[in-house]
Amino acid sequence: MQLEVEPASRVISDSPLYCLPVKIGLTFNSHPTFFWYAPQSSATTAQFLLMTQDDFQVVYETTLTLPSKAGIVGFTLPDTVKPLEVGQRYHWFLTINCNTVDRNSNPNTEGWVERTAPSAGLSEKIQQTTERDLPALYADQGIWYEALASLAQLRQANPTDASLITSWERLLRSAGLGTLAPEPIVESLSASTVVK
């Protein structure tokens, strides 16, 4: 998803803000990790909001401290939040807090997540699969959030591994996000990076 930012409020680079995925993504996780690309910005915080499918009820809301450099950022839903329900879709939003006067002009992006349950056979296959092969298994099954999170974790641990770089590029291209493949994974945020 590409955003247009009003010139008067532009304190962010010319690169757009993207969520990963650009459409709905599936997860097995009750507390998934949400990813987005954040361009270089003078903003230090972002607002994360998770809503029910109908956008009627807030499931979770927090202000996050952003990394100081551009790149792909992840945020794992804290364990203190009620688990996402199997078979339910959720709508999430991220707004970078650039303009405190006119919040409507702030860059934002949104995504969807649906929690699903693996079959017994797939659960067994996941247990038997090596950590390095898990991203491909998740991707083959269409489980975007785990494919991305497990591959991001491997890439952070092995940033120069050519096969992981290739797998990362392939995964992002499959979602129409190939232009983001060279961007660094700058940080995985957790509850400890939430502004109190």
Short mmCIF file of N, CA and C in Angstrom, two decimals, residues 17-21 30-36 45-52 57-66 73-78 81-82 84 90-97 103 107-113 145 189-191 193-195:
data_model
loop_
_atom_site.label_atom_id
_atom_site.label_comp_id
_atom_site.label_asym_id
_atom_site.label_seq_id
_atom_site.Cartn_x
_atom_site.Cartn_y
_atom_site.Cartn_z
N LEU A 17 5.15 4.62 3.15
CA LEU A 17 5.00 3.70 4.27
C LEU A 17 4.21 2.50 3.75
N TYR A 18 4.67 1.29 4.01
CA TYR A 18 3.99 0.08 3.55
C TYR A 18 3.71 -0.84 4.72
N CYS A 19 2.61 -1.56 4.65
CA CYS A 19 2.41 -2.67 5.58
C CYS A 19 2.77 -3.93 4.82
N LEU A 20 3.19 -4.94 5.54
CA LEU A 20 3.46 -6.25 4.96
C LEU A 20 2.53 -7.20 5.68
N PRO A 21 1.54 -7.75 5.12
CA PRO A 21 1.20 -7.84 3.71
C PRO A 21 0.34 -6.67 3.25
N SER A 30 -1.57 -16.84 18.10
CA SER A 30 -2.55 -16.05 18.86
C SER A 30 -2.07 -14.62 19.08
N HIS A 31 -0.76 -14.42 18.98
CA HIS A 31 -0.14 -13.10 19.17
C HIS A 31 0.91 -12.91 18.07
N PRO A 32 0.46 -12.63 16.84
CA PRO A 32 1.38 -12.56 15.71
C PRO A 32 2.27 -11.32 15.73
N THR A 33 3.26 -11.36 14.84
CA THR A 33 4.13 -10.21 14.63
C THR A 33 3.67 -9.50 13.37
N PHE A 34 3.46 -8.19 13.48
CA PHE A 34 3.03 -7.34 12.38
C PHE A 34 4.25 -6.62 11.83
N PHE A 35 4.37 -6.54 10.51
CA PHE A 35 5.52 -5.92 9.88
C PHE A 35 5.09 -4.76 8.99
N TRP A 36 5.97 -3.76 8.90
CA TRP A 36 5.77 -2.66 7.98
C TRP A 36 7.13 -2.09 7.60
N THR A 45 7.73 8.28 17.21
CA THR A 45 6.72 7.33 17.67
C THR A 45 5.70 7.03 16.57
N ALA A 46 5.01 5.92 16.75
CA ALA A 46 3.93 5.53 15.86
C ALA A 46 2.81 4.94 16.70
N GLN A 47 1.60 5.11 16.21
CA GLN A 47 0.43 4.57 16.89
C GLN A 47 0.05 3.27 16.20
N PHE A 48 -0.06 2.17 16.98
CA PHE A 48 -0.49 0.88 16.46
C PHE A 48 -1.88 0.62 17.02
N LEU A 49 -2.80 0.21 16.14
CA LEU A 49 -4.18 -0.03 16.52
C LEU A 49 -4.65 -1.33 15.88
N LEU A 50 -5.20 -2.22 16.69
CA LEU A 50 -5.76 -3.48 16.21
C LEU A 50 -7.25 -3.47 16.54
N MET A 51 -8.07 -3.68 15.50
CA MET A 51 -9.53 -3.61 15.64
C MET A 51 -10.17 -4.93 15.23
N THR A 52 -11.41 -5.12 15.66
CA THR A 52 -12.18 -6.25 15.16
C THR A 52 -12.48 -6.01 13.69
N GLN A 57 -14.67 -2.52 17.52
CA GLN A 57 -14.08 -2.70 18.84
C GLN A 57 -12.56 -2.67 18.76
N VAL A 58 -11.94 -1.90 19.65
CA VAL A 58 -10.48 -1.86 19.74
C VAL A 58 -10.03 -3.11 20.50
N VAL A 59 -9.15 -3.89 19.88
CA VAL A 59 -8.59 -5.07 20.53
C VAL A 59 -7.33 -4.67 21.30
N TYR A 60 -6.53 -3.78 20.68
CA TYR A 60 -5.29 -3.33 21.31
C TYR A 60 -4.86 -2.03 20.65
N GLU A 61 -4.31 -1.14 21.47
CA GLU A 61 -3.79 0.13 20.97
C GLU A 61 -2.57 0.51 21.80
N THR A 62 -1.54 0.98 21.13
CA THR A 62 -0.35 1.40 21.84
C THR A 62 0.44 2.39 21.00
N THR A 63 1.33 3.11 21.66
CA THR A 63 2.27 3.99 20.98
C THR A 63 3.63 3.32 21.05
N LEU A 64 4.28 3.19 19.89
CA LEU A 64 5.57 2.51 19.79
C LEU A 64 6.68 3.52 19.55
N THR A 65 7.84 3.24 20.09
CA THR A 65 9.04 4.03 19.80
C THR A 65 9.65 3.47 18.52
N LEU A 66 9.83 4.33 17.53
CA LEU A 66 10.36 3.90 16.23
C LEU A 66 11.89 3.86 16.24
N VAL A 73 10.20 -3.01 9.98
CA VAL A 73 10.01 -3.05 11.43
C VAL A 73 8.93 -4.07 11.74
N GLY A 74 9.12 -4.81 12.82
CA GLY A 74 8.11 -5.75 13.27
C GLY A 74 7.68 -5.44 14.69
N PHE A 75 6.44 -5.76 14.99
CA PHE A 75 5.91 -5.59 16.34
C PHE A 75 5.08 -6.81 16.69
N THR A 76 5.45 -7.48 17.77
CA THR A 76 4.73 -8.66 18.23
C THR A 76 3.67 -8.26 19.24
N LEU A 77 2.46 -8.69 19.00
CA LEU A 77 1.37 -8.42 19.93
C LEU A 77 1.72 -9.02 21.29
N PRO A 78 1.69 -8.24 22.36
CA PRO A 78 2.10 -8.74 23.67
C PRO A 78 1.20 -9.88 24.18
N VAL A 81 -2.29 -9.29 25.83
CA VAL A 81 -3.47 -8.99 25.02
C VAL A 81 -4.26 -10.29 24.84
N LYS A 82 -5.57 -10.17 24.85
CA LYS A 82 -6.43 -11.33 24.62
C LYS A 82 -6.03 -12.00 23.30
N LEU A 84 -5.86 -13.66 19.69
CA LEU A 84 -6.72 -13.58 18.52
C LEU A 84 -7.50 -14.88 18.41
N TYR A 90 -9.02 -9.53 11.72
CA TYR A 90 -8.72 -8.31 12.47
C TYR A 90 -8.10 -7.29 11.52
N HIS A 91 -8.36 -6.03 11.79
CA HIS A 91 -7.88 -4.93 10.95
C HIS A 91 -6.87 -4.15 11.78
N TRP A 92 -5.67 -3.98 11.24
CA TRP A 92 -4.67 -3.22 12.00
C TRP A 92 -4.22 -1.99 11.24
N PHE A 93 -3.83 -1.00 12.02
CA PHE A 93 -3.45 0.30 11.49
C PHE A 93 -2.15 0.75 12.15
N LEU A 94 -1.32 1.43 11.39
CA LEU A 94 -0.11 2.03 11.94
C LEU A 94 -0.04 3.45 11.42
N THR A 95 0.12 4.40 12.33
CA THR A 95 0.23 5.81 11.97
C THR A 95 1.52 6.36 12.56
N ILE A 96 2.35 6.94 11.71
CA ILE A 96 3.58 7.57 12.20
C ILE A 96 3.23 8.98 12.67
N ASN A 97 3.60 9.27 13.91
CA ASN A 97 3.23 10.54 14.55
C ASN A 97 4.19 11.65 14.15
N ARG A 103 -3.34 15.50 13.03
CA ARG A 103 -3.06 14.06 13.02
C ARG A 103 -3.57 13.37 11.76
N PRO A 107 1.35 10.08 8.01
CA PRO A 107 1.41 8.88 7.16
C PRO A 107 0.87 7.67 7.91
N ASN A 108 0.10 6.86 7.21
CA ASN A 108 -0.46 5.67 7.85
C ASN A 108 -0.58 4.54 6.85
N THR A 109 -0.73 3.36 7.37
CA THR A 109 -0.95 2.18 6.56
C THR A 109 -1.83 1.24 7.35
N GLU A 110 -2.34 0.22 6.68
CA GLU A 110 -3.23 -0.71 7.35
C GLU A 110 -3.08 -2.09 6.73
N GLY A 111 -3.49 -3.08 7.48
CA GLY A 111 -3.44 -4.46 7.01
C GLY A 111 -4.50 -5.29 7.70
N TRP A 112 -4.60 -6.53 7.25
CA TRP A 112 -5.58 -7.46 7.81
C TRP A 112 -4.87 -8.74 8.22
N VAL A 113 -5.36 -9.33 9.28
CA VAL A 113 -4.85 -10.63 9.72
C VAL A 113 -6.04 -11.51 10.08
N TYR A 145 1.99 -14.51 7.95
CA TYR A 145 2.60 -13.91 9.13
C TYR A 145 3.74 -14.76 9.68
N LEU A 189 10.08 -4.77 17.34
CA LEU A 189 9.62 -4.09 18.55
C LEU A 189 8.86 -5.06 19.42
N SER A 190 8.91 -4.82 20.70
CA SER A 190 8.15 -5.64 21.65
C SER A 190 7.51 -4.70 22.66
N ALA A 191 6.86 -5.27 23.63
CA ALA A 191 6.19 -4.45 24.65
C ALA A 191 7.17 -3.51 25.33
N THR A 193 9.31 -1.70 23.96
CA THR A 193 9.55 -0.50 23.17
C THR A 193 8.29 0.36 23.07
N VAL A 194 7.33 0.06 23.90
CA VAL A 194 6.09 0.84 23.91
C VAL A 194 6.30 2.07 24.77
N VAL A 195 5.82 3.19 24.29
CA VAL A 195 5.88 4.43 25.06
C VAL A 195 4.87 4.33 26.19
#
